[in-house]
Amino acid sequence: MKIENKGDKRVTIVFEGIEYRVPEGISVAAAILGHIHADYTSINAITGEQCAPHCLMGVCFDCLVEIDDLPNQQSCMISVKDGMRIKKQMTLVETN
Amino acid sequence: MKQHSSSSVVKKVRALFPGKGSRARTQGTQHFDIIIAGGGIIGAAVGYGLARKGCRVAILDAPPIIDRASRSNMGLIWSQSKALGCPEYSRLGFLSSRLFPALGRELLDTSGIDIVYSPSGGIIPCLGEEDFNQRSNYIDGLMAQSGGDYPGIMISRGQLEKMLPKINFGGQVVGGCFCEGDGFVEPLKLLFALRRGMVNLGGSFLNDSRVSSISRDAKGYVLKTAKKVFSCERLVLAGGMGNRQLAAHFDLKVPVQPTRGQVLLTERVGDLLPIPLLGITRTPGGTVMVGFMHENVGMDTGLVPESLAKEANWAVSVWPGIADLRVIRCWSSLRVMPLDGYPVYDTIPGHSNAFLINTHSAVTLAAAHAKTLPDFVLGKGLPPDQQIFGLSRFKNIEVKKA
Amino acid sequence: MQHQWDLIVIGGGPSGLNAASTAAENGLEVMLIDEQKTPGGQIYRKLSVVTAENRFLQADDRKTGLDIINRFFKSGAHYAPETIIWFAEPGRTICSHKGKSREIKSQYMVVATGAMERPVPFAGWTLPGVMGAGASDILYKDASVTPPGPVVIAGNGPLIPLVSSHLLSLGVEIAAILDMAPFTKRLTSLGALPRAMKDMPFLLKGAGMMKKLYLSKIPIVHGVTQIAAHGNQKLASVSCITPRKTLEFEVATLLFHHGVIPRTHMSRMLRLEHAWDSQQRYWYPKTDDRGMSSNEKIYVIGDNAFVHGADVSALKGIIAGIEVSLRLNMISNAEASNQYHAVDKNMNKLLAPRAFVDNWFAPDPKLYKVDDDVIVCRCERVRAGDIRMAVEQGCHEVNEIKIRTRCGMGNCQGRMCGPAVAEIAAEALGTEVPQVGSLKIRPPVRPIPFGQICDVEYIH
């Protein structure tokens, strides 16, 4: 994804163990899509299919990630903060 | 969702009892041998059992305006630690539990739906010594009452931790009681399996059919809904709380009241709770249900955050780890409670072919109901343990108007 | 902290902001609860933070938005950002902020939760790389990020030309625009054009966008009846069908859009009465012309009440603010009349083009006639065929279908599948959508950690 403004203040976040410098105040979803360029952010809990942010406004719940050890956080509704640790939401739950 | 093709059992039963036919009493009247008013878990179990016997049976089910009682059920097949003073009820519950595996196999065959029955046993956690002692005394009473035949014991905290190694129990948990006669099932799948099985075996399920009038004629009963007329020889009232309205057609007051339960449902978790705890159940789908309240609030299905908080706080004191799970849904619904807590199995006074059935714990009792109530409805009486649950015991109790 | 507020406003878009400002200026104690960090809703997202960089809006739009936001900051209304309401009943809400839940009570409520894109299932719509067209605008407004090209934009709705022209001006490679509007609707909407011309600036703006797109040489395919997204775990191509041909485009992003619909979870949780609009094919909370809902202490305004766009929403906000002020006896009838005067005049002009726009972009009911194997419920992976089977097995109402199939039981609580399950069920039953009901919405309307429910700070 193209990035338009390079002059913003930046913060350091960790995604899947790797550090990235991203503009302050953007959503975690925007950081992942526009700066980290990950292909997906979570897997569907039932089928394991890869999912990525879809609506970007908190309605679809397809943008879930683990932030600072808390699972199932909506990355489109949360802003990046310095030192934030983000992981893909990989829970596949065995259903009987 | 899988769909199995018509099984060999279905085909055999259909061959023995060909066709439903329709003997109209008057033009446009649909006739059945037996009509069941109410298609909840009781009506569906009785209907299934009757269809299994080849009867021409129909269920008339009203639209579910108030969520049906099975919606707030946790799916527990639970007979432990109840009915001190009524050994018959205790035995009935455990009988039903023993009948569930066979019912499950049969329903898979006749309906294609797996009710996911698991004979897991069940645990009631105890918080603090006083709770443990009270529970222990109660279990001792049940053991004496059953002549040593009660399938449960008290367990220590250590034993509890061994049975559920993936749960870090809260500090106040001192142990619990465990009963091997209990288990769990998927209550909505059970409901749909009974209905579908009944239909596949030749029965009829008519939804959107609220009974608006019941009258007697020479051969039995005539029922009207908004658009249709039905007749039958035998009639079963299995409408849950709706039995109050149905029984009014017989000038009968039904001794039941609604009890509200509020349920919290969390996101999915791994297989942490293979044995359900009373009040905290992991469903086969992986979500965790919390709820145990009984509130007398009439027909109010509102949710009260303060009550949810009470249940949530209790759950956290049993299993602190639950605090980190997200609640994705809450709901409340009304369960049926006969005034003394015990079932009502009776004919309507003055009507030897019209039957009234109301129980709490209809999911636990579903297997027993499918087995024993069809014969009751066919006039062959009830097993001894169920005979004591007639209407006459309520003579002295104030009953609220429908 | 207040024990009870005169007014809680739910939502930080133009209508909510104006309602709060008007009421606060009239002397009420007002709290505005916003799930976002800064006011502006979707349309003026981050406008108060990002200034000249926001190239989307023309200077006068940008000024309108900033005026609304600045007025709000000066009005004396209390602002509660990053606050999620998960429980609401008339008179009180419980909301969560930074991990802690507390109760907030008020005499009156204004619900202004806005709209969302109409969720319409199609083959492959769950693939990474498929997004709503509005998502593209949000990414840019929030983070100056654009989607990876080549992009295909598909559907029928006001955001199609808007987002297309934005991406065009940002130099993003657009492989095609797939127009899925039924031609007959386009023809019939021309009848409403004369009245629409009362708001010429609005019409000219739209026409200008269309002209730019037609001149751009981006392939525009009309009369598309079906699209499908393809790829192995990630979007690789989009195919489409028109009466005459089938086309396929290799893409990195698919933006699809079928109009916007009111977000009704809050109004449903409040047990307000709703009505079905059969032209726009959405449910909306019933209100009178001042925004009062079926509960006289709750007003519903903005695109949450009916989709009329940001400018009309802004005026509706002012009206609700005046109403509540009047009813709480903070202003006299004469003062209220004065305040209404400017609003009503503007409103007539802004509403003039709505009949035309609404008809032009009216959705085709056949949109939901999807194949059995198309996923309808994204969260629980329930397919159209499962829903049709449940209907066949006697589930004639969407809540029955929900408990039978699990459709609507997932994280999004039916937001993405609600419209589709009702349309598919109605079609299978040969009836209208209102006959199959709507999904029952109960708290929490957003997932909330179990521990927070234990620990709500109540007002005593």
PDB file of C-alpha atoms in Angstrom, chain B residues 262-349:
ATOM      1  CA  GLN B 262     -29.992 -14.906  32.620  1.00  0.00           C
ATOM      2  CA  VAL B 263     -27.127 -16.417  30.722  1.00  0.00           C
ATOM      3  CA  LEU B 264     -23.702 -15.091  29.774  1.00  0.00           C
ATOM      4  CA  LEU B 265     -21.960 -16.653  26.803  1.00  0.00           C
ATOM      5  CA  THR B 266     -18.266 -16.250  26.116  1.00  0.00           C
ATOM      6  CA  GLU B 267     -16.113 -16.665  23.053  1.00  0.00           C
ATOM      7  CA  ARG B 268     -14.797 -20.093  22.223  1.00  0.00           C
ATOM      8  CA  VAL B 269     -12.148 -21.792  24.330  1.00  0.00           C
ATOM      9  CA  GLY B 270     -10.232 -25.036  23.979  1.00  0.00           C
ATOM     10  CA  ASP B 271     -11.303 -28.228  25.677  1.00  0.00           C
ATOM     11  CA  LEU B 272     -10.800 -26.933  29.230  1.00  0.00           C
ATOM     12  CA  LEU B 273     -13.983 -28.258  30.807  1.00  0.00           C
ATOM     13  CA  PRO B 274     -14.619 -31.824  29.664  1.00  0.00           C
ATOM     14  CA  ILE B 275     -16.735 -32.257  32.794  1.00  0.00           C
ATOM     15  CA  PRO B 276     -19.285 -29.470  33.282  1.00  0.00           C
ATOM     16  CA  LEU B 277     -19.397 -27.482  36.473  1.00  0.00           C
ATOM     17  CA  LEU B 278     -22.884 -26.538  37.624  1.00  0.00           C
ATOM     18  CA  GLY B 279     -23.191 -22.919  36.508  1.00  0.00           C
ATOM     19  CA  ILE B 280     -20.206 -22.961  34.139  1.00  0.00           C
ATOM     20  CA  THR B 281     -20.541 -25.174  31.088  1.00  0.00           C
ATOM     21  CA  ARG B 282     -18.408 -25.420  28.014  1.00  0.00           C
ATOM     22  CA  THR B 283     -20.758 -26.239  25.143  1.00  0.00           C
ATOM     23  CA  PRO B 284     -19.748 -28.728  22.464  1.00  0.00           C
ATOM     24  CA  GLY B 285     -19.189 -25.741  20.152  1.00  0.00           C
ATOM     25  CA  GLY B 286     -16.513 -24.383  22.495  1.00  0.00           C
ATOM     26  CA  THR B 287     -18.297 -21.383  23.981  1.00  0.00           C
ATOM     27  CA  VAL B 288     -18.735 -21.176  27.761  1.00  0.00           C
ATOM     28  CA  MET B 289     -22.152 -20.557  29.309  1.00  0.00           C
ATOM     29  CA  VAL B 290     -22.556 -19.123  32.787  1.00  0.00           C
ATOM     30  CA  GLY B 291     -25.877 -18.936  34.591  1.00  0.00           C
ATOM     31  CA  PHE B 292     -27.705 -20.360  37.527  1.00  0.00           C
ATOM     32  CA  MET B 293     -30.244 -17.802  38.668  1.00  0.00           C
ATOM     33  CA  HIS B 294     -33.928 -18.290  39.229  1.00  0.00           C
ATOM     34  CA  GLU B 295     -35.841 -15.047  39.386  1.00  0.00           C
ATOM     35  CA  ASN B 296     -39.569 -14.658  39.872  1.00  0.00           C
ATOM     36  CA  VAL B 297     -40.262 -11.698  37.630  1.00  0.00           C
ATOM     37  CA  GLY B 298     -43.372 -12.794  35.748  1.00  0.00           C
ATOM     38  CA  MET B 299     -42.946 -12.847  31.989  1.00  0.00           C
ATOM     39  CA  ASP B 300     -40.165 -10.258  31.874  1.00  0.00           C
ATOM     40  CA  THR B 301     -37.295 -11.305  29.638  1.00  0.00           C
ATOM     41  CA  GLY B 302     -35.189  -8.225  30.227  1.00  0.00           C
ATOM     42  CA  LEU B 303     -31.532  -8.452  31.131  1.00  0.00           C
ATOM     43  CA  VAL B 304     -30.308  -6.913  34.344  1.00  0.00           C
ATOM     44  CA  PRO B 305     -26.585  -6.138  34.359  1.00  0.00           C
ATOM     45  CA  GLU B 306     -26.520  -6.268  38.170  1.00  0.00           C
ATOM     46  CA  SER B 307     -27.788  -9.865  38.084  1.00  0.00           C
ATOM     47  CA  LEU B 308     -25.353 -10.745  35.341  1.00  0.00           C
ATOM     48  CA  ALA B 309     -22.623  -9.308  37.542  1.00  0.00           C
ATOM     49  CA  LYS B 310     -23.651 -11.581  40.423  1.00  0.00           C
ATOM     50  CA  GLU B 311     -23.372 -14.618  38.196  1.00  0.00           C
ATOM     51  CA  ALA B 312     -20.130 -13.357  36.691  1.00  0.00           C
ATOM     52  CA  ASN B 313     -18.588 -12.719  40.096  1.00  0.00           C
ATOM     53  CA  TRP B 314     -19.477 -16.207  41.260  1.00  0.00           C
ATOM     54  CA  ALA B 315     -17.946 -17.694  38.123  1.00  0.00           C
ATOM     55  CA  VAL B 316     -14.746 -15.703  38.612  1.00  0.00           C
ATOM     56  CA  SER B 317     -14.420 -16.907  42.195  1.00  0.00           C
ATOM     57  CA  VAL B 318     -14.664 -20.487  40.957  1.00  0.00           C
ATOM     58  CA  TRP B 319     -12.434 -20.012  37.900  1.00  0.00           C
ATOM     59  CA  PRO B 320     -10.527 -16.712  37.892  1.00  0.00           C
ATOM     60  CA  GLY B 321      -9.292 -17.326  34.343  1.00  0.00           C
ATOM     61  CA  ILE B 322     -12.790 -16.755  32.990  1.00  0.00           C
ATOM     62  CA  ALA B 323     -12.387 -13.030  33.704  1.00  0.00           C
ATOM     63  CA  ASP B 324     -10.202 -12.690  30.602  1.00  0.00           C
ATOM     64  CA  LEU B 325     -12.691 -14.251  28.232  1.00  0.00           C
ATOM     65  CA  ARG B 326     -14.916 -11.906  26.285  1.00  0.00           C
ATOM     66  CA  VAL B 327     -18.666 -12.164  26.690  1.00  0.00           C
ATOM     67  CA  ILE B 328     -20.158 -12.134  23.234  1.00  0.00           C
ATOM     68  CA  ARG B 329     -23.794 -12.600  24.054  1.00  0.00           C
ATOM     69  CA  CYS B 330     -26.220 -12.562  26.941  1.00  0.00           C
ATOM     70  CA  TRP B 331     -29.844 -13.459  26.970  1.00  0.00           C
ATOM     71  CA  SER B 332     -32.586 -14.264  29.375  1.00  0.00           C
ATOM     72  CA  SER B 333     -35.449 -16.621  29.030  1.00  0.00           C
ATOM     73  CA  LEU B 334     -38.227 -18.071  31.054  1.00  0.00           C
ATOM     74  CA  ARG B 335     -38.188 -21.642  32.296  1.00  0.00           C
ATOM     75  CA  VAL B 336     -41.172 -23.527  33.585  1.00  0.00           C
ATOM     76  CA  MET B 337     -41.319 -24.290  37.302  1.00  0.00           C
ATOM     77  CA  PRO B 338     -44.164 -26.284  38.846  1.00  0.00           C
ATOM     78  CA  LEU B 339     -44.972 -24.745  42.180  1.00  0.00           C
ATOM     79  CA  ASP B 340     -43.326 -27.486  44.246  1.00  0.00           C
ATOM     80  CA  GLY B 341     -40.552 -28.064  41.726  1.00  0.00           C
ATOM     81  CA  TYR B 342     -41.727 -31.555  40.783  1.00  0.00           C
ATOM     82  CA  PRO B 343     -43.335 -32.697  37.505  1.00  0.00           C
ATOM     83  CA  VAL B 344     -47.002 -32.668  36.641  1.00  0.00           C
ATOM     84  CA  TYR B 345     -48.109 -35.809  34.767  1.00  0.00           C
ATOM     85  CA  ASP B 346     -51.872 -36.162  34.877  1.00  0.00           C
ATOM     86  CA  THR B 347     -55.078 -36.357  32.967  1.00  0.00           C
ATOM     87  CA  ILE B 348     -57.221 -33.265  33.062  1.00  0.00           C
ATOM     88  CA  PRO B 349     -59.938 -33.793  35.714  1.00  0.00           C
TER      89      PRO B 349
END
